[in-house]
Short mmCIF file of C-alpha atoms in Angstrom, two decimals:
data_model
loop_
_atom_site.label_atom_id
_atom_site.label_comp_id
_atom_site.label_asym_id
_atom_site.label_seq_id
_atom_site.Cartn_x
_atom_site.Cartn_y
_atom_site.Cartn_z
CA UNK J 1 94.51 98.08 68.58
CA UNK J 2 94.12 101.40 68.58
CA UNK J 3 96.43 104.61 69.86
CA UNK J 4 96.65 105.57 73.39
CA UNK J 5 97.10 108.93 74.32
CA UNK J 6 99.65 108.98 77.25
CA UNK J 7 97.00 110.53 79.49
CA UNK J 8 94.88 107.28 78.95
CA UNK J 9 93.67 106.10 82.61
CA UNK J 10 93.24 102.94 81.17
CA UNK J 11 96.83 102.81 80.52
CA UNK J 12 99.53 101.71 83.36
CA UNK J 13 102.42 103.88 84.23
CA UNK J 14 104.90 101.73 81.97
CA UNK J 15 102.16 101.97 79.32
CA UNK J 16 102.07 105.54 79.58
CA UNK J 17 105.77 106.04 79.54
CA UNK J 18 106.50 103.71 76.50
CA UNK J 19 103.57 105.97 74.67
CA UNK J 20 105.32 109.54 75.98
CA UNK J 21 108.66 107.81 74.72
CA UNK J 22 107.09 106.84 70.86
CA UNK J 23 105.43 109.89 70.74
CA UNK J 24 109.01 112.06 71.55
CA UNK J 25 110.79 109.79 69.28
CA UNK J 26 108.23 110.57 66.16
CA UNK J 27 108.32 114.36 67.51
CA UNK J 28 112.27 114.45 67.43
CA UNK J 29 112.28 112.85 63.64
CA UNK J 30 109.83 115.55 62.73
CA UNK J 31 112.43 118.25 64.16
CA UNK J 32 115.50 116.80 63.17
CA UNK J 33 113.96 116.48 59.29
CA UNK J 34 112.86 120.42 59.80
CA UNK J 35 116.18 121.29 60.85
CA UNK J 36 118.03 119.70 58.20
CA UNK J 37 115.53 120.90 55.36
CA UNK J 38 116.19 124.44 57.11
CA UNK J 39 119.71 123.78 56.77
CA UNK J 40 119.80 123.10 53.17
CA UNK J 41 117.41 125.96 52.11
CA UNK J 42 119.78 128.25 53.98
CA UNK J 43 122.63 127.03 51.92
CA UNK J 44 120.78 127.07 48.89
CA UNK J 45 119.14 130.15 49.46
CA UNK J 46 122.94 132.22 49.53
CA UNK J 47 124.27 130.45 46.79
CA UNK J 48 121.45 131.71 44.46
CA UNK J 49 121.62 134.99 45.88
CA UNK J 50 125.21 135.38 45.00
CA UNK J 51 124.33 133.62 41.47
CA UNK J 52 121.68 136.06 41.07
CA UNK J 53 123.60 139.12 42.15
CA UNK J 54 126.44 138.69 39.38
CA UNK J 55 123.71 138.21 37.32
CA UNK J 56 121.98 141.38 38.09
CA UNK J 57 126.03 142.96 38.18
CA UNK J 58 126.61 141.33 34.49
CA UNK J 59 123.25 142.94 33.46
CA UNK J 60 124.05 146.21 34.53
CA UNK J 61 127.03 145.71 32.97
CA UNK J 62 126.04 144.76 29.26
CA UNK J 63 123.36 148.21 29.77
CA UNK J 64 126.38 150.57 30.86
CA UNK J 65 128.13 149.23 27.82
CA UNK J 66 124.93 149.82 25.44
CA UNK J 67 124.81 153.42 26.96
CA UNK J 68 128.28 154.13 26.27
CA UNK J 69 127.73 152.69 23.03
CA UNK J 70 124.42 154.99 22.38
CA UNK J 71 126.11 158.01 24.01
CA UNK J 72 129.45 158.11 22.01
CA UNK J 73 128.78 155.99 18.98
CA UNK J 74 125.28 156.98 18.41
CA UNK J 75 125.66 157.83 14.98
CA UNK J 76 126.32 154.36 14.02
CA UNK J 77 123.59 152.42 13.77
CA UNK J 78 122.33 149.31 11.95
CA UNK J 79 123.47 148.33 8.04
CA UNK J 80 119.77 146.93 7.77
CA UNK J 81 117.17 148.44 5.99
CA UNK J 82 114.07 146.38 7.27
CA UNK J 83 115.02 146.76 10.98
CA UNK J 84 116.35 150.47 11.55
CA UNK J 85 116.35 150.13 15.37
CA UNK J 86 118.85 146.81 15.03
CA UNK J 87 121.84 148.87 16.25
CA UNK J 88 124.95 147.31 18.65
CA UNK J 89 123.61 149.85 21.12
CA UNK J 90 119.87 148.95 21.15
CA UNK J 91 119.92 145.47 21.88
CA UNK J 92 122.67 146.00 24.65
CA UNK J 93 120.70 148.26 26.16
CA UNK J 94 117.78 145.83 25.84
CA UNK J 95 119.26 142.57 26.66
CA UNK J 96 121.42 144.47 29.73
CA UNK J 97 117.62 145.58 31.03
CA UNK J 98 115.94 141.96 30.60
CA UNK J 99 118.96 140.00 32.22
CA UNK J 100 119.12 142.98 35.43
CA UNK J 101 115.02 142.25 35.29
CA UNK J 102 115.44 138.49 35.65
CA UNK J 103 118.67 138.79 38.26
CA UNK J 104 116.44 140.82 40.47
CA UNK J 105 113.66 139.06 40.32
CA UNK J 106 115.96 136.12 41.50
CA UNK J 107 117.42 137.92 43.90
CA UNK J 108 114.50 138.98 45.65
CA UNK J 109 112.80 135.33 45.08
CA UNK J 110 115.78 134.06 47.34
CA UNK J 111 115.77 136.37 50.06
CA UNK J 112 112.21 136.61 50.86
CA UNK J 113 112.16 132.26 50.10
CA UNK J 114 109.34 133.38 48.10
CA UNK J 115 107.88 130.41 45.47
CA UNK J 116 105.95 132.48 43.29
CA UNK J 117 109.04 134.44 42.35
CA UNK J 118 111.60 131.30 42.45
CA UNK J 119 108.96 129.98 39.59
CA UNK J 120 108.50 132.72 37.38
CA UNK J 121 112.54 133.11 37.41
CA UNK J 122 112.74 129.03 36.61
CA UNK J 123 109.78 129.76 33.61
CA UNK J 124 111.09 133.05 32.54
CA UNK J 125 115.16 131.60 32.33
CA UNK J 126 113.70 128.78 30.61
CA UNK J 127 111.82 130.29 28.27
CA UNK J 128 114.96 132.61 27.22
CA UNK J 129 116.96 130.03 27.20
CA UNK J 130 114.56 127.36 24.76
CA UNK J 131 114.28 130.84 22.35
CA UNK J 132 117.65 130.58 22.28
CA UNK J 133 118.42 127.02 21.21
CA UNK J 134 115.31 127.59 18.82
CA UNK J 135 116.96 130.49 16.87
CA UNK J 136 120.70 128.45 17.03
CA UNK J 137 119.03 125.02 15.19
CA UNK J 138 117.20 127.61 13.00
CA UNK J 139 119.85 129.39 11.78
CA UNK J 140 122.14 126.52 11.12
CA UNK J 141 119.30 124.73 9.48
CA UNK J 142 118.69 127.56 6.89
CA UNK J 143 121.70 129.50 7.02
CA UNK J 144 121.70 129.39 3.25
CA UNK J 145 118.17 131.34 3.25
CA UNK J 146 119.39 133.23 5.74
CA UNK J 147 122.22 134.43 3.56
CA UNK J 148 120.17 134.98 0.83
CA UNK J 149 117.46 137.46 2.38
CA UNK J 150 120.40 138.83 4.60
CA UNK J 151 122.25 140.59 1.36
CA UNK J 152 118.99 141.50 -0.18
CA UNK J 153 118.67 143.33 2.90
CA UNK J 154 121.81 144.99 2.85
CA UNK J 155 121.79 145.79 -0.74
CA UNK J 156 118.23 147.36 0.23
CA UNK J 157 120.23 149.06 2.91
CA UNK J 158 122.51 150.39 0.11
CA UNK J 159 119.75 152.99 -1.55
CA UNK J 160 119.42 155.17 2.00
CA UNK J 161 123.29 155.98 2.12
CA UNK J 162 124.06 159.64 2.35
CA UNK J 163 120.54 160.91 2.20
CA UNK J 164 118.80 162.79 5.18
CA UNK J 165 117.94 160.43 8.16
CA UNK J 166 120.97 158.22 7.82
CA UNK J 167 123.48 159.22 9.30
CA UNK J 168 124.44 155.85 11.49
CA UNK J 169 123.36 153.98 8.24
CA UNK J 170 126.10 156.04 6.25
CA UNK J 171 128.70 155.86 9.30
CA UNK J 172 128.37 152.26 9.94
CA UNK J 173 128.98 151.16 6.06
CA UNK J 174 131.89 153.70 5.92
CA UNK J 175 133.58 152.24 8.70
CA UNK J 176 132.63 149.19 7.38
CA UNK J 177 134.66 149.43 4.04
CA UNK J 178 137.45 151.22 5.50
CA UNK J 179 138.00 148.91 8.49
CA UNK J 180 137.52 145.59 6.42
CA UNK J 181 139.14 146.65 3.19
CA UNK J 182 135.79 145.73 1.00
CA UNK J 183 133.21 147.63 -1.45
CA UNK J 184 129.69 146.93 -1.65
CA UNK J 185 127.54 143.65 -0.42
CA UNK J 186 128.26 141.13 -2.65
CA UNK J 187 130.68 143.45 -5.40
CA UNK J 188 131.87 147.25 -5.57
CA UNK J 189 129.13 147.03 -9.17
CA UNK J 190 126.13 147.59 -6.36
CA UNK J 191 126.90 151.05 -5.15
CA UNK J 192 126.64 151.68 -9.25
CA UNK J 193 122.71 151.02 -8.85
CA UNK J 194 123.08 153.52 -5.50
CA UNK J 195 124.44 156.21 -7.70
CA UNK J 196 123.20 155.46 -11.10
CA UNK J 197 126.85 156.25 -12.34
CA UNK J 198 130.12 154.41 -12.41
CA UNK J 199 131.74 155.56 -8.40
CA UNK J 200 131.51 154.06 -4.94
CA UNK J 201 131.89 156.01 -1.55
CA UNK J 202 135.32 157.47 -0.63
CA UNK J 203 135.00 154.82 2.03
CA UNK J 204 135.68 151.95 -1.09
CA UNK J 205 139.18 153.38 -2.09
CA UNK J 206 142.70 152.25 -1.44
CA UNK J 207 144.09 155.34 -1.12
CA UNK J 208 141.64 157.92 0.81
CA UNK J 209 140.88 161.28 -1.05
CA UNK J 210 137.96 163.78 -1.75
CA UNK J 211 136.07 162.29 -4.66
CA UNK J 212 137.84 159.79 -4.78
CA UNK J 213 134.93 156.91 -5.71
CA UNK J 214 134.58 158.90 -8.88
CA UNK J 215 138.29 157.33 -9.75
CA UNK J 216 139.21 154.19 -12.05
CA UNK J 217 137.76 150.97 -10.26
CA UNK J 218 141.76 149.99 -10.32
CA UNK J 219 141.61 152.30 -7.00
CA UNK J 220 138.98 150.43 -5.27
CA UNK J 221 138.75 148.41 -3.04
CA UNK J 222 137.64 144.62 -4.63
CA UNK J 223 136.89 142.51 -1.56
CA UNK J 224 132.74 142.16 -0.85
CA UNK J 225 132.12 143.51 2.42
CA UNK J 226 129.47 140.57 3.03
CA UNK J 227 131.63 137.62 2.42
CA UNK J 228 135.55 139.71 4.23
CA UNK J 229 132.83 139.84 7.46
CA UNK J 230 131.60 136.63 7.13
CA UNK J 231 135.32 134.86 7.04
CA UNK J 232 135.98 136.99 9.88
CA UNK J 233 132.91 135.80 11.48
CA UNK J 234 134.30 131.92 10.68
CA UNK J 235 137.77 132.76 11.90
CA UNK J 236 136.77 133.87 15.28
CA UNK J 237 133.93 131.13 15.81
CA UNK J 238 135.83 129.31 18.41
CA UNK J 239 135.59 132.40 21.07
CA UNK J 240 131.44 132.92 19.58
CA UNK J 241 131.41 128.97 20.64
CA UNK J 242 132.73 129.64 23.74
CA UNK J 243 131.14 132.65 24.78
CA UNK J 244 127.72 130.90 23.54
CA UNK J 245 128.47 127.76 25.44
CA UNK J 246 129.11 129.60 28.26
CA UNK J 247 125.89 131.43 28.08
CA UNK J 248 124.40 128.22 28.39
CA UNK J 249 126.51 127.07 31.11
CA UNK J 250 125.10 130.09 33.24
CA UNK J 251 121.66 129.65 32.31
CA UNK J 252 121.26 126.15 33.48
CA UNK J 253 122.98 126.89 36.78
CA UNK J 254 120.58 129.03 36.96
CA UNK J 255 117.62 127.17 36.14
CA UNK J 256 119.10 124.57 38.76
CA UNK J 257 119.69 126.56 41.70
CA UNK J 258 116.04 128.37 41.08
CA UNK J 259 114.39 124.32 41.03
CA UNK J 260 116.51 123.05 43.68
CA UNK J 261 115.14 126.09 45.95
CA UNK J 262 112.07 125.66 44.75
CA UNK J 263 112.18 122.37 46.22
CA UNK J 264 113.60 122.88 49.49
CA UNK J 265 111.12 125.76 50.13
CA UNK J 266 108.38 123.60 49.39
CA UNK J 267 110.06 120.48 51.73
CA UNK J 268 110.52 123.07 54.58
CA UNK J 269 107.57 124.54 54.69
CA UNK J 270 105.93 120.60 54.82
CA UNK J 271 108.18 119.68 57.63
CA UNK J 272 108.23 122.47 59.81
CA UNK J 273 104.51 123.16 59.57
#
């Protein structure tokens, strides 16, 4: 039996009203499931935007910081010799631009409900954050290679102390030594390949003085630098965990929020069509 359409003549008055009556009911359902997916996207869509603006906030945050860092401390730069541009203030400055990037991007994806933006925020986040677990399992799987080619590097970094271009280079491994009471990479011996001679930098001695690396070793300090950061590194790995696991934390809220509006855009726009 086929559907009636309330203006029917073949249809009776009763006939005609129980049609009307279906037909309001299924019209109602339709409304009531628009309003309610309405509802939710509304709720949805502020949450992210507030997510998204103390992202954007934390961004422009981490780049003030890197700008401070380039403005004041610009002179100290990285200790490697393979990647010159490595400094504390460079990748600040980078990372501070990518995250205010992404937080605007899913800032404006919110507000304007828009999908193509909601999904490239999801893909980009994602993509960050997979890079991320990547290099973590790498580095614990090889951190012995790692440690290896790491102090190569450094001892490369060694031969451009003090000469003209390296300046950060020479600051950073003077604060270095002075701040971490060590001498050298692995031993004070590989500033003797540096210098050709038997001395270290001032920066190496117990006792600070002019010319004072030229001194008996018994003045130096004995500690390698690599190994006094590296325990340092080890003794403060419970706030890296938890700044690391909190990294995470925010990036899957993220991802969430961005897929659950994804989703209620996508349901509103097939209920109230």
């Amino acid at each position: 039996m086929g559907w009636s359409e309330p203006g029917d003549p073949g249809l009776g008055a009763r006939g005609q009203a129980v049609c009307c009556e279906r037909r309001g009911r299924l019209r109602g359902g339709e409304l009531k499931r628009c309003s309610m997916a309405r509802g939710c996207l509304q709720g949805v869509k502020y949450l992210m935007f507030a997510f998204n603006l103390l992202f954007w906030l934390g961004g422009c945050g981490i780049l003030g910081v890197g700008i401070w860092l380039a403005a004041t401390q610009g002179n100290f730069a990285t200790l490697s010799a393979s990647f010159p541009s490595l400094s504390a203030a460079n990748l600040l400055i980078v990372t501070g631009t990518f995250v205010m990037a992404i937080g605007f991007m899913g800032c404006i994806g919110a507000i304007k409900e828009n999908k193509c933006l909601l999904l490239t925020f999801f893909v980009m986040l994602l993509l960050v954050f997979l890079l991320e677990a990547t290099i973590a399992i790498l580095f614990f799987a090889y951190t012995d290679k790692i440690d290896r080619y790491a102090q190569q590097d450094l001892k490369k970094g060694l031969h451009l102390y003090d000469t003209p271009g390296n300046v950060g280079l020479t600051n950073a491994w003077s604060i270095i030594q002075t701040d971490f009471r060590c001498c050298g990479v692995s031993n004070y011996t590989d500033w003797f390949e540096v210098y050709n001679a038997t001395r270290v930098p001032d920066s190496c001695c117990l006792e600070f003085s002019e010319s004072c690396g030229l001194h008996a070793p018994g003045t130096w300090w004995k500690a390698p630098c690599y190994e006094t950061v590296k325990i340092w590194l080890q003794e403060n790995l419970l706030a890296v965990g938890v700044f690391g696991l909190c990294t995470a934390l925010v990036q899957i809220l993220g991802l969430t929020f961005a897929m659950t509006m994804y989703c209620q855009v996508v349901k509103a726009d097939t209920y109230c069509a």
